[in-house]
Amino acid sequence: MKVNSVERVWLFLMLLMWSVFASANSHMKVVFINPGYATDNDSGDFWPNVNHFMVAAANDLNIDLVSLHAERNHILMKKLVSDAIALKPDYLILVNEKQMLPQMLEQLVGTDIKVFLLLNKFSRSQQASLPDNIKSKVIGCLSPNNKEVGEQLAEALIKRAGELKKEQLTMYALLGDYNTPAAEERRFGLQRALKKHPHVSLIDSTVANWSESKAYKKIYGVLSKHPADIIWSANDAMAFGAIAAVNKLKQSDKVIIGGINWDVHDKGYTTNVSFGGHVTLGAKALLMLHDNHLYPEKAGAMSQQLAIFESSDSLARAPFGKLLREQEFEQIDFSRFSVSSQQPLEFNLQNLVNTLH
């Protein structure tokens, strides 16, 4: 049977309408329960910046993103799950802060919402003890190598402390918290490094709950009585608190201080060493969900540990720091990292910087 020109036009229009309809139906809705604050605070600007990167990625990928903030309150974080359920998202991104993940997942049993874990995945004990009907809610996870960065930070600080020209070195460690997997893994990495350097003595370690002000008080108290050569900090906010204490005690030329996050600080404090990059992983999580949702035949593994951390000596540090200071998150073209791109880029800091408009 021959198809005349009118029928061809009609068929073309029908296909076009179907394509638009299919595209509209494929629009994703994602809710992210952010364990931190929406703006800069005493625990630094890591979690606000995680959110900024995610918003920029969501705009590039046509994702409807809603962020709910727990403000470092793990009880509130658990309660926010019911708010997330009411929004009826396709996907819910959760962080296993203070190991609250099981209580959050229990609320999702019976819903169609798929869960993706960001930065802090299941602990080993949770993985072993949780029933399958709860674990099955999780379709993927993305985390950095926190053990490795804890070790790398210690190694870099010990190397830098060679400037002090001492045969024996003393170290003080500021830990994040007692339960969050990232905090435990970074501490493990620190301990692994110390075993390789018997000339470095860990004189004390304490939890400062990721807080600049708490770190200041703890370091001011301990250094008033017991000098230290190195301060290892599980995040930059605590490192900034340590720097403030060292400056107050007029010991800045005697102590090497480092942290993790690449936070941009407005008080002029500069760590001797910092490792960062994982602040971008929320954006990478959205890329993974987007590609798996729309292009499952091309999408990569849905559970990944990404080697994202780089030191403050990295070539990407300066342009990345400028991006953070000037809040230029929308300048990154995240669509170039999707499998839908003609030549998808590998997700790393240098490529992110290279895509700046």
mmCIF file of C-alpha atoms in Angstrom:
data_model
loop_
_atom_site.group_PDB
_atom_site.id
_atom_site.type_symbol
_atom_site.label_atom_id
_atom_site.label_comp_id
_atom_site.label_asym_id
_atom_site.label_seq_id
_atom_site.Cartn_x
_atom_site.Cartn_y
_atom_site.Cartn_z
ATOM 1 C CA MET A 1 0.000 0.000 0.000
ATOM 2 C CA LYS A 2 1.336 3.404 -1.008
ATOM 3 C CA VAL A 3 1.509 6.230 1.515
ATOM 4 C CA ASN A 4 0.646 9.669 0.095
ATOM 5 C CA SER A 5 2.316 12.920 1.166
ATOM 6 C CA VAL A 6 -0.503 13.908 3.551
ATOM 7 C CA GLU A 7 -0.270 10.579 5.320
ATOM 8 C CA ARG A 8 3.516 10.939 5.520
ATOM 9 C CA VAL A 9 3.169 14.322 7.222
ATOM 10 C CA TRP A 10 0.537 12.943 9.594
ATOM 11 C CA LEU A 11 2.766 9.967 10.438
ATOM 12 C CA PHE A 12 5.742 12.271 11.034
ATOM 13 C CA LEU A 13 3.697 14.488 13.367
ATOM 14 C CA MET A 14 2.429 11.471 15.307
ATOM 15 C CA LEU A 15 5.981 10.181 15.762
ATOM 16 C CA LEU A 16 7.136 13.623 16.858
ATOM 17 C CA MET A 17 4.303 13.879 19.400
ATOM 18 C CA TRP A 18 5.111 10.399 20.703
ATOM 19 C CA SER A 19 8.768 11.378 21.045
ATOM 20 C CA VAL A 20 7.860 14.492 23.049
ATOM 21 C CA PHE A 21 5.436 12.474 25.179
ATOM 22 C CA ALA A 22 8.068 9.806 25.846
ATOM 23 C CA SER A 23 10.614 12.454 26.729
ATOM 24 C CA ALA A 24 8.202 14.055 29.191
ATOM 25 C CA ASN A 25 7.478 10.691 30.767
ATOM 26 C CA SER A 26 11.192 10.039 31.201
ATOM 27 C CA HIS A 27 11.628 13.204 33.291
ATOM 28 C CA MET A 28 13.162 12.145 36.601
ATOM 29 C CA LYS A 29 12.261 13.356 40.062
ATOM 30 C CA VAL A 30 14.956 12.979 42.728
ATOM 31 C CA VAL A 31 14.914 13.895 46.417
ATOM 32 C CA PHE A 32 18.187 14.288 48.294
ATOM 33 C CA ILE A 33 18.246 14.236 52.091
ATOM 34 C CA ASN A 34 21.320 16.320 52.818
ATOM 35 C CA PRO A 35 22.653 15.619 56.335
ATOM 36 C CA GLY A 36 24.187 19.099 56.548
ATOM 37 C CA TYR A 37 23.081 22.705 56.325
ATOM 38 C CA ALA A 38 21.947 24.665 53.287
ATOM 39 C CA THR A 39 24.522 27.411 53.929
ATOM 40 C CA ASP A 40 28.064 27.741 55.295
ATOM 41 C CA ASN A 41 28.274 26.906 58.990
ATOM 42 C CA ASP A 42 30.563 25.776 61.809
ATOM 43 C CA SER A 43 31.167 22.417 60.112
ATOM 44 C CA GLY A 44 32.313 24.095 56.903
ATOM 45 C CA ASP A 45 30.808 24.538 53.465
ATOM 46 C CA PHE A 46 31.148 20.945 52.265
ATOM 47 C CA TRP A 47 27.467 19.982 52.407
ATOM 48 C CA PRO A 48 26.193 23.304 50.984
ATOM 49 C CA ASN A 49 28.627 22.865 48.096
ATOM 50 C CA VAL A 50 27.549 19.249 47.546
ATOM 51 C CA ASN A 51 24.082 20.669 47.029
ATOM 52 C CA HIS A 52 25.273 23.437 44.688
ATOM 53 C CA PHE A 53 26.999 20.910 42.437
ATOM 54 C CA MET A 54 23.873 18.730 42.411
ATOM 55 C CA VAL A 55 21.587 21.619 41.480
ATOM 56 C CA ALA A 56 23.885 22.539 38.585
ATOM 57 C CA ALA A 57 23.965 18.926 37.369
ATOM 58 C CA ALA A 58 20.188 18.572 37.721
ATOM 59 C CA ASN A 59 19.673 21.659 35.544
ATOM 60 C CA ASP A 60 21.962 20.279 32.831
ATOM 61 C CA LEU A 61 20.326 16.847 32.922
ATOM 62 C CA ASN A 62 16.683 17.984 33.147
ATOM 63 C CA ILE A 63 16.217 16.374 36.575
ATOM 64 C CA ASP A 64 13.622 17.639 39.032
ATOM 65 C CA LEU A 65 15.723 17.798 42.227
ATOM 66 C CA VAL A 66 14.438 18.591 45.715
ATOM 67 C CA SER A 67 16.897 18.856 48.615
ATOM 68 C CA LEU A 68 15.882 18.478 52.261
ATOM 69 C CA HIS A 69 18.418 19.526 54.907
ATOM 70 C CA ALA A 70 18.856 17.712 58.233
ATOM 71 C CA GLU A 71 21.213 20.383 59.660
ATOM 72 C CA ARG A 72 23.561 17.824 61.245
ATOM 73 C CA ASN A 73 20.641 16.418 63.243
ATOM 74 C CA HIS A 74 20.406 12.667 62.633
ATOM 75 C CA ILE A 75 16.980 12.493 64.309
ATOM 76 C CA LEU A 76 15.636 15.128 61.923
ATOM 77 C CA MET A 77 17.328 13.308 59.055
ATOM 78 C CA LYS A 78 15.277 10.209 59.840
ATOM 79 C CA LYS A 79 12.056 12.243 60.039
ATOM 80 C CA LEU A 80 12.711 13.838 56.657
ATOM 81 C CA VAL A 81 12.171 10.470 54.981
ATOM 82 C CA SER A 82 8.405 10.838 55.446
ATOM 83 C CA ASP A 83 8.583 14.260 53.770
ATOM 84 C CA ALA A 84 10.521 12.690 50.916
ATOM 85 C CA ILE A 85 7.937 9.914 50.504
ATOM 86 C CA ALA A 86 5.162 12.516 50.262
ATOM 87 C CA LEU A 87 6.972 14.101 47.311
ATOM 88 C CA LYS A 88 6.742 10.785 45.396
ATOM 89 C CA PRO A 89 10.166 10.858 43.758
ATOM 90 C CA ASP A 90 11.535 8.229 41.409
ATOM 91 C CA TYR A 91 14.745 8.151 43.428
ATOM 92 C CA LEU A 92 15.803 9.102 46.945
ATOM 93 C CA ILE A 93 19.476 9.833 47.643
ATOM 94 C CA LEU A 94 20.517 9.049 51.220
ATOM 95 C CA VAL A 95 23.717 9.398 53.250
ATOM 96 C CA ASN A 96 24.519 6.907 56.015
ATOM 97 C CA GLU A 97 25.350 9.680 58.489
ATOM 98 C CA LYS A 98 25.668 8.418 62.084
ATOM 99 C CA GLN A 99 24.707 4.993 60.640
ATOM 100 C CA MET A 100 21.026 5.983 60.518
ATOM 101 C CA LEU A 101 20.475 4.264 57.170
ATOM 102 C CA PRO A 102 18.528 1.203 58.444
ATOM 103 C CA GLN A 103 15.941 3.382 60.210
ATOM 104 C CA MET A 104 15.517 5.476 57.071
ATOM 105 C CA LEU A 105 15.194 2.480 54.757
ATOM 106 C CA GLU A 106 12.596 0.799 56.970
ATOM 107 C CA GLN A 107 10.212 3.674 56.237
ATOM 108 C CA LEU A 108 10.498 3.038 52.508
ATOM 109 C CA VAL A 109 9.368 -0.594 52.538
ATOM 110 C CA GLY A 110 6.161 -0.832 50.523
ATOM 111 C CA THR A 111 6.916 2.214 48.373
ATOM 112 C CA ASP A 112 8.141 2.247 44.776
ATOM 113 C CA ILE A 113 10.932 4.695 45.573
ATOM 114 C CA LYS A 114 14.418 3.536 44.615
ATOM 115 C CA VAL A 115 17.309 4.495 46.911
ATOM 116 C CA PHE A 116 20.834 5.552 46.000
ATOM 117 C CA LEU A 117 23.540 5.879 48.663
ATOM 118 C CA LEU A 118 25.946 8.808 48.491
ATOM 119 C CA LEU A 119 29.374 9.201 50.157
ATOM 120 C CA ASN A 120 28.579 6.952 53.155
ATOM 121 C CA LYS A 121 27.344 3.486 52.207
ATOM 122 C CA PHE A 122 26.365 0.508 54.387
ATOM 123 C CA SER A 123 28.785 -0.375 57.158
ATOM 124 C CA ARG A 124 29.944 -3.986 57.230
ATOM 125 C CA SER A 125 27.735 -4.810 60.215
ATOM 126 C CA GLN A 126 24.703 -3.254 58.522
ATOM 127 C CA GLN A 127 25.396 -5.147 55.315
ATOM 128 C CA ALA A 128 25.499 -8.411 57.257
ATOM 129 C CA SER A 129 22.485 -7.846 59.504
ATOM 130 C CA LEU A 130 19.876 -6.027 57.412
ATOM 131 C CA PRO A 131 17.062 -8.150 55.936
ATOM 132 C CA ASP A 132 16.860 -8.457 52.154
ATOM 133 C CA ASN A 133 13.554 -6.565 51.869
ATOM 134 C CA ILE A 134 15.305 -3.479 53.257
ATOM 135 C CA LYS A 135 18.594 -3.839 51.392
ATOM 136 C CA SER A 136 16.715 -4.421 48.135
ATOM 137 C CA LYS A 137 15.492 -0.809 48.190
ATOM 138 C CA VAL A 138 19.048 0.284 47.362
ATOM 139 C CA ILE A 139 19.887 0.235 43.645
ATOM 140 C CA GLY A 140 23.372 1.719 43.857
ATOM 141 C CA CYS A 141 25.963 3.666 45.788
ATOM 142 C CA LEU A 142 28.828 6.064 45.171
ATOM 143 C CA SER A 143 31.658 6.775 47.584
ATOM 144 C CA PRO A 144 35.258 7.991 47.596
ATOM 145 C CA ASN A 145 38.113 5.975 49.089
ATOM 146 C CA ASN A 146 38.150 7.421 52.609
ATOM 147 C CA LYS A 147 40.720 4.963 53.932
ATOM 148 C CA GLU A 148 43.111 5.996 51.210
ATOM 149 C CA VAL A 149 42.635 9.730 51.774
ATOM 150 C CA GLY A 150 43.101 9.360 55.527
ATOM 151 C CA GLU A 151 46.409 7.665 54.831
ATOM 152 C CA GLN A 152 47.409 10.122 52.091
ATOM 153 C CA LEU A 153 46.764 13.088 54.375
ATOM 154 C CA ALA A 154 48.938 11.589 57.109
ATOM 155 C CA GLU A 155 51.721 10.790 54.638
ATOM 156 C CA ALA A 156 51.651 14.312 53.190
ATOM 157 C CA LEU A 157 51.737 15.910 56.646
ATOM 158 C CA ILE A 158 54.623 13.722 57.796
ATOM 159 C CA LYS A 159 56.552 14.575 54.633
ATOM 160 C CA ARG A 160 55.874 18.290 55.107
ATOM 161 C CA ALA A 161 56.935 18.042 58.758
ATOM 162 C CA GLY A 162 60.419 17.182 57.520
ATOM 163 C CA GLU A 163 60.844 20.956 57.353
ATOM 164 C CA LEU A 164 60.898 20.956 61.165
ATOM 165 C CA LYS A 165 64.117 18.891 61.075
ATOM 166 C CA LYS A 166 63.216 16.691 64.046
ATOM 167 C CA GLU A 167 64.141 13.035 64.515
ATOM 168 C CA GLN A 168 60.928 12.339 66.442
ATOM 169 C CA LEU A 169 57.551 13.881 65.604
ATOM 170 C CA THR A 170 54.331 14.136 67.583
ATOM 171 C CA MET A 171 50.855 14.208 66.077
ATOM 172 C CA TYR A 172 47.399 15.147 67.305
ATOM 173 C CA ALA A 173 44.323 13.883 65.406
ATOM 174 C CA LEU A 174 40.930 15.554 65.107
ATOM 175 C CA LEU A 175 38.310 12.929 64.250
ATOM 176 C CA GLY A 176 34.891 13.594 62.710
ATOM 177 C CA ASP A 177 32.522 11.492 64.817
ATOM 178 C CA TYR A 178 32.181 8.027 66.314
ATOM 179 C CA ASN A 179 29.763 6.389 63.869
ATOM 180 C CA THR A 180 29.778 7.774 60.332
ATOM 181 C CA PRO A 181 31.565 5.352 57.954
ATOM 182 C CA ALA A 182 33.643 8.141 56.363
ATOM 183 C CA ALA A 183 34.968 9.189 59.778
ATOM 184 C CA GLU A 184 35.858 5.619 60.726
ATOM 185 C CA GLU A 185 37.523 4.917 57.383
ATOM 186 C CA ARG A 186 39.635 8.087 57.474
ATOM 187 C CA ARG A 187 40.794 7.190 60.979
ATOM 188 C CA PHE A 188 41.704 3.700 59.727
ATOM 189 C CA GLY A 189 43.794 5.288 56.967
ATOM 190 C CA LEU A 190 45.572 7.464 59.531
ATOM 191 C CA GLN A 191 46.424 4.434 61.640
ATOM 192 C CA ARG A 192 47.692 2.579 58.567
ATOM 193 C CA ALA A 193 50.076 5.447 57.796
ATOM 194 C CA LEU A 194 51.348 5.682 61.369
ATOM 195 C CA LYS A 195 52.349 2.016 61.342
ATOM 196 C CA LYS A 196 54.795 2.850 58.544
ATOM 197 C CA HIS A 197 56.356 5.763 60.460
ATOM 198 C CA PRO A 198 57.494 4.682 63.944
ATOM 199 C CA HIS A 199 59.224 8.044 64.448
ATOM 200 C CA VAL A 200 55.779 9.703 64.576
ATOM 201 C CA SER A 201 53.892 9.388 67.873
ATOM 202 C CA LEU A 202 50.139 9.969 68.054
ATOM 203 C CA ILE A 203 49.899 11.739 71.402
ATOM 204 C CA ASP A 204 46.108 11.960 71.366
ATOM 205 C CA SER A 205 43.020 11.863 69.162
ATOM 206 C CA THR A 206 39.594 13.282 69.842
ATOM 207 C CA VAL A 207 36.221 13.682 68.147
ATOM 208 C CA ALA A 208 35.325 17.292 67.336
ATOM 209 C CA ASN A 209 32.123 16.497 65.383
ATOM 210 C CA TRP A 210 33.427 18.112 62.177
ATOM 211 C CA SER A 211 33.161 21.495 63.965
ATOM 212 C CA GLU A 212 35.575 24.427 63.644
ATOM 213 C CA SER A 213 34.711 25.887 67.053
ATOM 214 C CA LYS A 214 34.994 22.554 68.868
ATOM 215 C CA ALA A 215 38.332 21.873 67.185
ATOM 216 C CA TYR A 216 39.575 25.296 68.273
ATOM 217 C CA LYS A 217 38.750 24.600 71.919
ATOM 218 C CA LYS A 218 40.286 21.134 71.885
ATOM 219 C CA ILE A 219 43.508 22.176 70.159
ATOM 220 C CA TYR A 220 43.903 25.313 72.267
ATOM 221 C CA GLY A 221 43.580 23.204 75.398
ATOM 222 C CA VAL A 222 45.956 20.421 74.396
ATOM 223 C CA LEU A 223 48.662 22.616 72.857
ATOM 224 C CA SER A 224 48.699 24.814 75.936
ATOM 225 C CA LYS A 225 50.022 21.777 77.818
ATOM 226 C CA HIS A 226 51.545 19.401 75.264
ATOM 227 C CA PRO A 227 53.201 20.691 72.052
ATOM 228 C CA ALA A 228 52.536 18.819 68.796
ATOM 229 C CA ASP A 229 54.304 18.937 65.445
ATOM 230 C CA ILE A 230 51.425 17.732 63.263
ATOM 231 C CA ILE A 231 47.643 18.078 63.432
ATOM 232 C CA TRP A 232 45.733 15.616 61.240
ATOM 233 C CA SER A 233 42.114 16.677 60.742
ATOM 234 C CA ALA A 234 39.292 14.625 59.221
ATOM 235 C CA ASN A 235 37.873 17.750 57.563
ATOM 236 C CA ASP A 236 38.993 21.270 56.732
ATOM 237 C CA ALA A 237 36.582 22.992 59.128
ATOM 238 C CA MET A 238 38.315 21.331 62.083
ATOM 239 C CA ALA A 239 41.688 22.133 60.521
ATOM 240 C CA PHE A 240 40.686 25.809 60.372
ATOM 241 C CA GLY A 241 39.776 25.668 64.061
ATOM 242 C CA ALA A 242 43.173 24.135 64.779
ATOM 243 C CA ILE A 243 44.922 26.894 62.800
ATOM 244 C CA ALA A 244 43.060 29.564 64.783
ATOM 245 C CA ALA A 245 44.185 27.937 68.052
ATOM 246 C CA VAL A 246 47.790 27.615 66.885
ATOM 247 C CA ASN A 247 47.810 31.273 65.811
ATOM 248 C CA LYS A 248 46.385 32.320 69.167
ATOM 249 C CA LEU A 249 49.180 30.411 70.913
ATOM 250 C CA LYS A 250 51.769 31.904 68.526
ATOM 251 C CA GLN A 251 52.892 28.441 67.388
ATOM 252 C CA SER A 252 52.075 28.717 63.681
ATOM 253 C CA ASP A 253 55.710 28.213 62.660
ATOM 254 C CA LYS A 254 55.962 25.026 64.715
ATOM 255 C CA VAL A 255 52.891 23.012 63.661
ATOM 256 C CA ILE A 256 51.953 21.424 60.306
ATOM 257 C CA ILE A 257 48.166 21.208 59.826
ATOM 258 C CA GLY A 258 46.077 19.462 57.179
ATOM 259 C CA GLY A 259 42.497 18.460 56.462
ATOM 260 C CA ILE A 260 40.066 17.112 53.897
ATOM 261 C CA ASN A 261 37.451 18.917 51.732
ATOM 262 C CA TRP A 262 39.199 21.791 49.924
ATOM 263 C CA ASP A 263 36.926 24.209 51.796
ATOM 264 C CA VAL A 264 37.331 27.873 50.926
ATOM 265 C CA HIS A 265 37.714 29.849 54.155
ATOM 266 C CA ASP A 266 37.027 33.580 54.452
ATOM 267 C CA LYS A 267 39.276 34.224 57.460
ATOM 268 C CA GLY A 268 42.525 33.819 55.599
ATOM 269 C CA TYR A 269 43.467 30.497 57.196
ATOM 270 C CA THR A 270 45.400 28.181 54.910
ATOM 271 C CA THR A 271 46.096 24.548 55.690
ATOM 272 C CA ASN A 272 49.537 23.181 54.884
ATOM 273 C CA VAL A 273 47.869 20.261 53.117
ATOM 274 C CA SER A 274 44.299 19.534 52.029
ATOM 275 C CA PHE A 275 42.688 16.770 49.986
ATOM 276 C CA GLY A 276 39.415 17.311 48.156
ATOM 277 C CA GLY A 277 37.205 16.617 45.184
ATOM 278 C CA HIS A 278 34.530 14.393 46.737
ATOM 279 C CA VAL A 279 32.271 17.436 47.036
ATOM 280 C CA THR A 280 31.392 16.760 43.379
ATOM 281 C CA LEU A 281 30.091 13.234 43.948
ATOM 282 C CA GLY A 282 26.463 14.291 44.412
ATOM 283 C CA ALA A 283 26.566 15.529 40.818
ATOM 284 C CA LYS A 284 28.144 12.249 39.733
ATOM 285 C CA ALA A 285 25.346 10.358 41.525
ATOM 286 C CA LEU A 286 22.753 12.261 39.487
ATOM 287 C CA LEU A 287 24.651 11.402 36.305
ATOM 288 C CA MET A 288 24.591 7.723 37.244
ATOM 289 C CA LEU A 289 20.843 7.805 37.976
ATOM 290 C CA HIS A 290 20.105 9.798 34.824
ATOM 291 C CA ASP A 291 22.043 7.433 32.564
ATOM 292 C CA ASN A 292 20.615 4.306 34.164
ATOM 293 C CA HIS A 293 17.081 5.736 33.937
ATOM 294 C CA LEU A 294 17.254 6.805 30.285
ATOM 295 C CA TYR A 295 20.079 4.752 28.752
ATOM 296 C CA PRO A 296 20.299 1.521 30.771
ATOM 297 C CA GLU A 297 21.991 -0.299 27.907
ATOM 298 C CA LYS A 298 24.885 2.201 27.998
ATOM 299 C CA ALA A 299 25.041 3.049 31.697
ATOM 300 C CA GLY A 300 27.953 1.907 33.819
ATOM 301 C CA ALA A 301 27.974 0.088 37.147
ATOM 302 C CA MET A 302 25.535 1.482 39.693
ATOM 303 C CA SER A 303 27.842 0.844 42.646
ATOM 304 C CA GLN A 304 31.184 2.603 42.431
ATOM 305 C CA GLN A 305 34.068 3.767 44.586
ATOM 306 C CA LEU A 306 35.588 6.692 42.721
ATOM 307 C CA ALA A 307 39.222 7.777 42.997
ATOM 308 C CA ILE A 308 38.273 11.452 43.196
ATOM 309 C CA PHE A 309 40.546 12.821 45.933
ATOM 310 C CA GLU A 310 43.430 15.085 44.924
ATOM 311 C CA SER A 311 45.891 17.016 47.063
ATOM 312 C CA SER A 312 46.175 20.784 47.318
ATOM 313 C CA ASP A 313 49.266 20.460 45.087
ATOM 314 C CA SER A 314 47.035 19.318 42.201
ATOM 315 C CA LEU A 315 46.878 21.445 39.044
ATOM 316 C CA ALA A 316 43.086 21.428 39.396
ATOM 317 C CA ARG A 317 43.217 23.021 42.856
ATOM 318 C CA ALA A 318 43.497 26.685 41.810
ATOM 319 C CA PRO A 319 40.676 26.749 39.205
ATOM 320 C CA PHE A 320 38.534 24.533 41.418
ATOM 321 C CA GLY A 321 39.081 26.861 44.380
ATOM 322 C CA LYS A 322 38.073 29.826 42.215
ATOM 323 C CA LEU A 323 34.914 27.970 41.211
ATOM 324 C CA LEU A 324 34.045 27.403 44.885
ATOM 325 C CA ARG A 325 34.822 30.969 45.952
ATOM 326 C CA GLU A 326 32.833 32.541 43.141
ATOM 327 C CA GLN A 327 30.026 29.943 43.265
ATOM 328 C CA GLU A 328 30.333 29.234 39.538
ATOM 329 C CA PHE A 329 28.740 25.786 39.667
ATOM 330 C CA GLU A 330 26.450 26.478 36.695
ATOM 331 C CA GLN A 331 29.543 27.090 34.553
ATOM 332 C CA ILE A 332 30.246 23.342 34.443
ATOM 333 C CA ASP A 333 28.595 21.443 31.589
ATOM 334 C CA PHE A 334 27.594 18.200 33.311
ATOM 335 C CA SER A 335 25.858 16.866 30.198
ATOM 336 C CA ARG A 336 29.298 16.131 28.727
ATOM 337 C CA PHE A 337 29.792 13.412 31.372
ATOM 338 C CA SER A 338 26.586 11.571 30.436
ATOM 339 C CA VAL A 339 26.592 8.505 28.189
ATOM 340 C CA SER A 340 24.181 10.489 25.991
ATOM 341 C CA SER A 341 27.087 12.758 25.005
ATOM 342 C CA GLN A 342 28.848 11.932 21.727
ATOM 343 C CA GLN A 343 32.155 11.575 23.571
ATOM 344 C CA PRO A 344 31.419 11.180 27.299
ATOM 345 C CA LEU A 345 34.143 12.554 29.540
ATOM 346 C CA GLU A 346 35.622 10.664 32.468
ATOM 347 C CA PHE A 347 34.377 12.181 35.725
ATOM 348 C CA ASN A 348 37.418 13.749 37.369
ATOM 349 C CA LEU A 349 38.398 17.175 38.664
ATOM 350 C CA GLN A 350 40.504 18.232 35.699
ATOM 351 C CA ASN A 351 37.746 17.397 33.223
ATOM 352 C CA LEU A 352 35.205 19.264 35.359
ATOM 353 C CA VAL A 353 37.443 22.331 35.296
ATOM 354 C CA ASN A 354 37.976 21.931 31.541
ATOM 355 C CA THR A 355 34.224 22.107 30.847
ATOM 356 C CA LEU A 356 33.811 25.513 32.497
ATOM 357 C CA HIS A 357 32.017 27.800 30.053
#
